[in-house]
Amino acid sequence: MLDGLIERMLTGDKRATARLITLVENDEEKAREIISKIYPHTGNAYIVGITGPPGAGKSTLLDKLIRVAREEGKVVGVIAIDPTSPFTGGALLGDRIRMQRHSTDPGVFIRSMATRGSLGGLAKATADAIKVLDAYGCDVIFVETVGVGQIEIDIVKTADTVVLVTVPGLGDDIQAIKAGLMEIADVFVINKADKEGADATYFELNMMLDLEKERWERRGWRPRIVETVATTMRGIRDLWNAISEHREFLEGSGEIERKRQFRAEEEVKTIVSGRISRIVGEKLGEEEISSLIGMVVRREIDPYSAADRILEKALGVKV
Ligand SMILES: Nc1nc2c(ncn2[C@@H]2O[C@H](COP(=O)(O)OP(=O)(O)OP(=O)(O)O)[C@@H](O)[C@H]2O)c(=O)[nH]1
């Protein structure tokens, strides 16, 4: 069954592709088989991470970016990661409606993924879905996240180019950028530049970059700042050009290799830790683990020794 699906996916069948993504998301054994079979067909897609607070206009922006990429004849994939919290429950529907017009285009594949299961689960599912879309023939894959949780930042960090979307007048937003997203952004977007305060935000970001000079100088790339109005086309081509420019920088400087190495490393680590957790669960069982945790709580054993015991028993080696 898998071989048939993979064959259809490789010839551009969207339904087979969707089915394969569902399988890699939900079935560890099948994921293993699918990825090992399609892996030789991957490695061509350019990955762009798009992150920013809810409502910044990421989906609207993506809708327009897809259009520009399609004009250049690129096959485009989108993986929208929706945090499944009651507060953002509508996001999924919103994404779908906004990007719907592209859904009949064979050159565009849009997929939403929900945050669920274990922490490593989402990172692994995203990495696997990227590979399926890469093998499908996507030239560029956008991975959209609401940049709030660490896991989402980790996912977006593995992209080739990271785009951070902000909007004018969000003072707290700038604080959040300072707090952790600053160093991973290659392109800053001030969307909703039709609103008051865009220039002030531009000024603020620019100043921040000047202060952080040492950091980006080390990387050899001064992050670009682009103003956009995603509801029209204003600034969209500038954004696309900034992404392309960053890509040229990565390819010209050899940084792209370092990025790919980092991504592969993160992926393998995620798989290893996922497997170890599973083995621990299988070999010890919940009861034994909670009894050890109980001992830690009662100060009968320290956390390191408890971890040693668990790993020794699970892996059968002294650690
Ligand atoms: N005035 C103005 N409104 C915009 C612009 N871009 C997007 N919007 C509006 O802002 C709202 C949110 O846009 P979305 O694209 O849903 O934002 P998002 O960041 O994807 O939000 P989530 O999907 O909830 O994470 C929508 O009503 C858009 O029409 C813009 O440049 N200017």
Coordinates of C-alpha atoms and ligand atoms in Angstrom, one line a residue:
M1 CA 0.0 0.0 0.0
L2 CA 2.8 2.4 1.0
D3 CA 4.7 1.9 -2.2
G4 CA 1.6 2.7 -4.3
L5 CA 1.0 5.8 -2.3
I6 CA 4.6 6.9 -2.6
E7 CA 4.6 6.3 -6.3
R8 CA 1.5 8.4 -6.7
M9 CA 2.9 11.2 -4.5
L10 CA 6.1 11.3 -6.6
T11 CA 4.0 11.8 -9.7
G12 CA 2.2 14.8 -8.1
D13 CA -0.9 13.2 -6.6
K14 CA -2.1 15.5 -3.9
R15 CA -4.4 13.1 -2.2
A16 CA -1.7 10.5 -1.9
T17 CA 0.5 13.2 -0.4
A18 CA -2.1 14.2 2.1
R19 CA -2.5 10.6 3.1
L20 CA 1.2 10.1 3.5
I21 CA 1.4 13.1 5.8
T22 CA -1.4 11.7 7.9
L23 CA 0.4 8.5 8.2
V24 CA 3.8 10.0 9.2
E25 CA 1.9 12.1 11.7
N26 CA 0.1 9.2 13.4
D27 CA 2.0 6.0 12.9
E28 CA 5.5 5.8 14.1
E29 CA 6.3 2.5 12.3
K30 CA 4.8 3.7 9.0
A31 CA 6.6 7.1 9.4
R32 CA 9.9 5.2 9.6
E33 CA 9.2 3.2 6.4
I34 CA 7.8 6.2 4.5
I35 CA 10.7 8.5 5.3
S36 CA 13.3 5.9 4.5
K37 CA 11.7 5.3 1.1
I38 CA 11.2 8.9 0.2
Y39 CA 14.5 10.3 1.7
P40 CA 16.4 10.0 -1.6
H41 CA 13.9 12.2 -3.2
T42 CA 14.3 15.0 -0.7
G43 CA 16.8 17.8 -0.2
N44 CA 15.5 20.2 -2.9
A45 CA 13.0 22.3 -1.0
Y46 CA 13.9 25.7 0.6
I47 CA 12.3 26.0 4.0
V48 CA 11.0 29.4 5.2
G49 CA 9.8 29.7 8.8
I50 CA 7.1 32.4 9.4
T51 CA 6.4 33.2 13.0
G52 CA 4.7 36.0 14.9
P53 CA 1.9 36.7 17.3
P54 CA -1.7 35.7 16.5
G55 CA -3.5 38.2 14.3
A56 CA -0.3 39.7 12.9
G57 CA -1.5 38.7 9.5
K58 CA 0.7 35.7 8.8
S59 CA -2.0 33.8 6.9
T60 CA -2.9 36.8 4.8
L61 CA 0.8 37.4 4.1
L62 CA 1.3 33.8 3.2
D63 CA -1.6 33.9 0.8
K64 CA 0.2 36.7 -1.1
L65 CA 3.6 35.1 -0.9
I66 CA 2.2 31.9 -2.4
R67 CA 0.9 34.1 -5.3
V68 CA 4.4 35.6 -5.9
A69 CA 6.1 32.3 -5.7
R70 CA 3.6 30.8 -8.1
E71 CA 4.2 33.6 -10.6
E72 CA 7.8 32.4 -10.6
G73 CA 6.6 28.9 -11.3
K74 CA 7.6 27.5 -7.9
V75 CA 5.8 24.6 -6.4
V76 CA 4.8 25.7 -2.9
G77 CA 4.1 23.9 0.3
V78 CA 2.6 25.4 3.5
I79 CA 2.6 23.7 6.9
A80 CA 0.5 25.8 9.3
I81 CA 1.0 24.8 12.9
D82 CA -2.1 25.6 14.9
P83 CA -1.8 25.5 18.6
T84 CA -5.0 23.7 19.7
S85 CA -5.9 25.9 22.6
P86 CA -9.5 27.0 23.2
F87 CA -8.4 30.5 22.6
T88 CA -7.1 30.0 19.1
G89 CA -9.6 27.3 18.0
G90 CA -10.7 29.5 15.1
A91 CA -7.2 29.8 13.6
L92 CA -7.4 26.6 11.7
L93 CA -10.6 27.6 9.9
G94 CA -9.2 31.1 9.2
D95 CA -6.1 29.7 7.6
R96 CA -8.0 27.4 5.4
I97 CA -10.5 30.1 4.2
R98 CA -7.8 32.7 3.5
M99 CA -5.6 30.3 1.5
Q100 CA -8.4 28.4 0.1
R101 CA -8.2 29.9 -3.4
H102 CA -4.9 28.1 -3.9
S103 CA -6.3 24.7 -2.9
T104 CA -7.2 23.7 -6.5
D105 CA -3.8 24.7 -7.8
P106 CA -1.7 21.5 -8.2
G107 CA 1.4 23.6 -7.5
V108 CA 0.3 24.5 -3.9
F109 CA -0.1 22.2 -1.0
I110 CA -1.4 23.5 2.3
R111 CA -1.5 21.5 5.4
S112 CA -2.5 22.4 9.0
M113 CA -1.0 20.6 11.9
A114 CA -2.2 20.6 15.4
T115 CA -0.1 20.8 18.5
R116 CA -0.8 17.7 20.3
G117 CA 0.8 14.7 22.0
S118 CA 4.3 14.9 23.3
L119 CA 6.6 17.9 22.8
G120 CA 8.8 16.0 20.5
G121 CA 5.8 14.8 18.6
L122 CA 5.1 18.1 16.8
A123 CA 8.7 18.7 15.9
K124 CA 9.0 15.2 14.5
A125 CA 5.7 15.4 12.6
T126 CA 6.6 18.7 11.1
A127 CA 10.1 17.5 10.0
D128 CA 8.5 14.4 8.4
A129 CA 5.7 16.5 6.7
I130 CA 8.4 18.7 5.3
K131 CA 10.1 15.7 3.8
V132 CA 6.9 14.4 2.2
L133 CA 6.3 17.9 0.7
D134 CA 9.9 18.1 -0.4
A135 CA 9.6 14.7 -2.2
Y136 CA 6.3 15.8 -3.6
G137 CA 8.3 18.4 -5.5
C138 CA 7.9 21.6 -3.5
D139 CA 10.5 24.1 -4.3
V140 CA 9.7 26.2 -1.2
I141 CA 8.0 25.2 2.0
F142 CA 6.6 27.7 4.4
V143 CA 6.2 26.6 8.0
E144 CA 4.0 29.0 9.9
T145 CA 3.8 29.1 13.7
V146 CA 2.6 31.4 16.3
G147 CA 5.9 32.1 17.9
V148 CA 5.0 31.6 21.5
G149 CA 6.0 28.3 22.8
Q150 CA 9.6 27.0 22.9
I151 CA 8.8 24.1 20.7
E152 CA 7.5 26.4 18.0
I153 CA 10.6 28.5 18.2
D154 CA 12.6 25.3 17.9
I155 CA 10.7 24.3 14.8
V156 CA 11.0 27.6 13.1
K157 CA 14.7 27.8 14.0
T158 CA 15.4 24.8 11.8
A159 CA 14.1 26.7 8.7
D160 CA 16.6 28.1 6.2
T161 CA 15.2 31.6 6.4
V162 CA 13.2 32.8 9.4
V163 CA 10.7 35.5 8.9
L164 CA 9.3 37.3 12.0
V165 CA 6.0 39.1 11.5
T166 CA 5.1 42.0 13.8
V167 CA 2.7 44.8 13.6
P168 CA 2.9 48.6 14.4
G169 CA 2.4 49.8 17.9
L170 CA 2.9 46.6 19.8
G171 CA 5.4 47.6 22.4
D172 CA 5.2 44.3 24.2
D173 CA 5.8 42.6 21.0
I174 CA 9.2 44.3 20.6
Q175 CA 9.9 43.1 24.2
A176 CA 9.1 39.5 23.1
I177 CA 11.4 39.9 20.1
K178 CA 14.1 41.1 22.4
A179 CA 13.5 38.2 24.7
G180 CA 14.3 35.5 22.3
L181 CA 13.2 35.7 18.8
M182 CA 15.7 38.4 17.8
E183 CA 18.6 36.1 17.2
I184 CA 16.7 33.8 15.0
A185 CA 15.0 36.3 12.6
D186 CA 16.6 36.8 9.2
V187 CA 13.8 39.0 8.0
F188 CA 11.6 41.3 10.1
V189 CA 8.2 42.1 8.7
I190 CA 6.2 45.0 9.9
N191 CA 2.8 44.0 8.6
K192 CA -0.3 46.3 8.7
A193 CA 2.0 49.1 7.7
D194 CA -1.1 51.0 6.7
K195 CA -1.8 51.5 10.4
E196 CA -0.4 54.2 12.5
G197 CA 3.0 53.6 14.1
A198 CA 4.7 51.6 11.4
D199 CA 7.5 54.1 11.0
A200 CA 8.1 54.1 14.8
T201 CA 8.2 50.3 14.8
Y202 CA 10.7 50.4 11.9
F203 CA 12.8 52.9 13.8
E204 CA 12.7 50.8 16.9
L205 CA 13.6 47.6 15.2
N206 CA 16.4 49.3 13.3
M207 CA 17.8 50.7 16.5
M208 CA 17.6 47.3 18.1
L209 CA 19.6 45.8 15.2
D210 CA 22.2 48.5 15.6
L211 CA 22.5 47.6 19.3
E212 CA 22.8 43.9 18.4
K213 CA 25.4 44.6 15.8
E214 CA 27.9 42.1 17.2
R215 CA 25.4 39.3 17.0
W216 CA 24.4 39.6 13.4
E217 CA 27.9 40.6 12.3
R218 CA 29.1 37.2 13.5
R219 CA 26.5 35.6 11.3
G220 CA 27.4 37.9 8.4
W221 CA 23.8 38.9 7.7
R222 CA 22.1 42.0 8.9
P223 CA 18.4 41.1 9.2
R224 CA 16.2 42.9 6.7
I225 CA 13.2 44.9 7.8
V226 CA 10.3 45.0 5.4
E227 CA 7.0 46.9 5.7
T228 CA 4.0 45.2 4.2
V229 CA 0.3 45.5 3.9
A230 CA -0.8 41.9 3.4
T231 CA -4.4 42.8 2.5
T232 CA -3.0 44.5 -0.6
M233 CA 0.2 43.6 -2.3
R234 CA 2.2 46.4 -0.8
G235 CA 5.7 45.2 0.2
I236 CA 5.1 41.6 -0.6
R237 CA 7.6 41.5 -3.5
D238 CA 10.1 43.3 -1.2
L239 CA 9.5 40.5 1.3
W240 CA 10.0 37.8 -1.3
N241 CA 13.2 39.6 -2.5
A242 CA 14.5 39.8 1.1
I243 CA 13.9 36.0 1.5
S244 CA 15.7 35.4 -1.8
E245 CA 18.5 37.6 -0.8
H246 CA 19.0 35.7 2.4
R247 CA 18.9 32.5 0.5
E248 CA 21.7 33.8 -1.8
F249 CA 23.7 34.8 1.2
L250 CA 23.3 31.4 2.8
E251 CA 24.3 29.6 -0.4
G252 CA 27.1 32.0 -1.3
S253 CA 28.7 31.8 2.2
G254 CA 28.3 28.1 2.7
E255 CA 26.1 28.8 5.7
I256 CA 23.4 26.7 4.2
E257 CA 25.5 23.6 4.9
R258 CA 25.7 24.6 8.5
K259 CA 22.0 25.1 8.7
R260 CA 21.3 21.7 7.1
Q261 CA 23.7 20.1 9.5
F262 CA 22.0 21.7 12.4
R263 CA 18.6 20.6 11.2
A264 CA 19.7 17.0 10.7
E265 CA 21.2 17.0 14.1
E266 CA 18.1 18.4 15.8
E267 CA 16.0 15.8 13.9
V268 CA 18.2 12.8 14.9
K269 CA 18.2 14.1 18.5
T270 CA 14.4 14.3 18.5
I271 CA 14.1 10.8 17.2
V272 CA 16.6 9.4 19.7
S273 CA 14.9 11.1 22.7
G274 CA 11.5 10.0 21.5
R275 CA 12.7 6.5 21.2
I276 CA 14.3 6.5 24.6
S277 CA 11.1 7.8 26.2
R278 CA 9.2 5.0 24.5
I279 CA 11.7 2.3 25.7
V280 CA 11.5 3.7 29.2
G281 CA 7.8 3.5 29.1
E282 CA 7.9 -0.1 27.8
K283 CA 10.6 -1.4 30.1
L284 CA 9.5 0.2 33.3
G285 CA 5.9 1.0 33.2
E286 CA 4.2 4.0 34.8
E287 CA 4.0 2.4 38.2
E288 CA 7.6 1.8 38.6
I289 CA 8.5 5.3 37.3
S290 CA 6.1 7.0 39.7
S291 CA 7.4 5.0 42.6
L292 CA 10.9 6.2 41.8
I293 CA 9.6 9.8 41.5
G294 CA 7.9 9.3 44.9
M295 CA 11.3 8.4 46.3
V296 CA 12.7 11.6 44.9
V297 CA 9.9 13.7 46.4
R298 CA 10.5 12.0 49.8
R299 CA 14.2 12.7 49.5
E300 CA 15.1 9.0 49.6
I301 CA 16.9 9.3 46.4
D302 CA 18.2 12.3 44.4
P303 CA 17.0 13.1 40.8
Y304 CA 20.2 12.1 39.1
S305 CA 20.3 8.7 40.7
A306 CA 16.6 8.1 39.8
A307 CA 17.4 9.0 36.2
D308 CA 20.4 6.6 36.3
R309 CA 18.2 3.8 37.6
I310 CA 15.6 4.4 34.9
L311 CA 18.1 4.5 32.1
E312 CA 20.0 1.5 33.3
K313 CA 16.9 -0.5 33.5
A314 CA 15.5 0.7 30.2
L315 CA 18.7 0.5 28.1
G316 CA 20.4 -2.4 29.9
V317 CA 23.6 -0.5 30.2
K318 CA 25.3 1.4 33.1
V319 CA 25.1 5.1 32.4
Ligands
LIG1 N1 -5.2 46.8 8.1 C1 -4.6 45.6 7.8 N2 -5.1 44.5 8.2 C2 -4.5 43.3 7.9 C3 -3.3 43.3 7.2 N3 -2.9 42.0 7.1 C4 -3.8 41.3 7.7 N4 -4.8 42.0 8.2 C5 -6.0 41.6 8.9 O1 -5.6 41.1 10.1 C6 -6.4 40.0 10.5 C7 -5.6 38.8 11.0 O2 -4.9 38.3 9.8 P1 -4.5 36.8 9.8 O3 -3.8 36.6 8.5 O4 -5.6 35.9 10.2 O5 -3.4 36.8 10.9 P2 -2.6 35.6 11.5 O6 -1.3 36.1 12.0 O7 -2.5 34.5 10.5 O8 -3.5 35.1 12.6 P3 -3.6 33.7 13.2 O9 -4.0 32.9 12.0 O10 -4.8 33.9 14.2 O11 -2.4 33.4 13.8 C8 -7.4 39.7 9.4 O12 -8.6 40.3 9.6 C9 -6.7 40.4 8.2 O13 -7.6 40.8 7.2 C10 -2.7 44.5 6.9 O14 -1.6 44.6 6.3 N5 -3.4 45.7 7.2

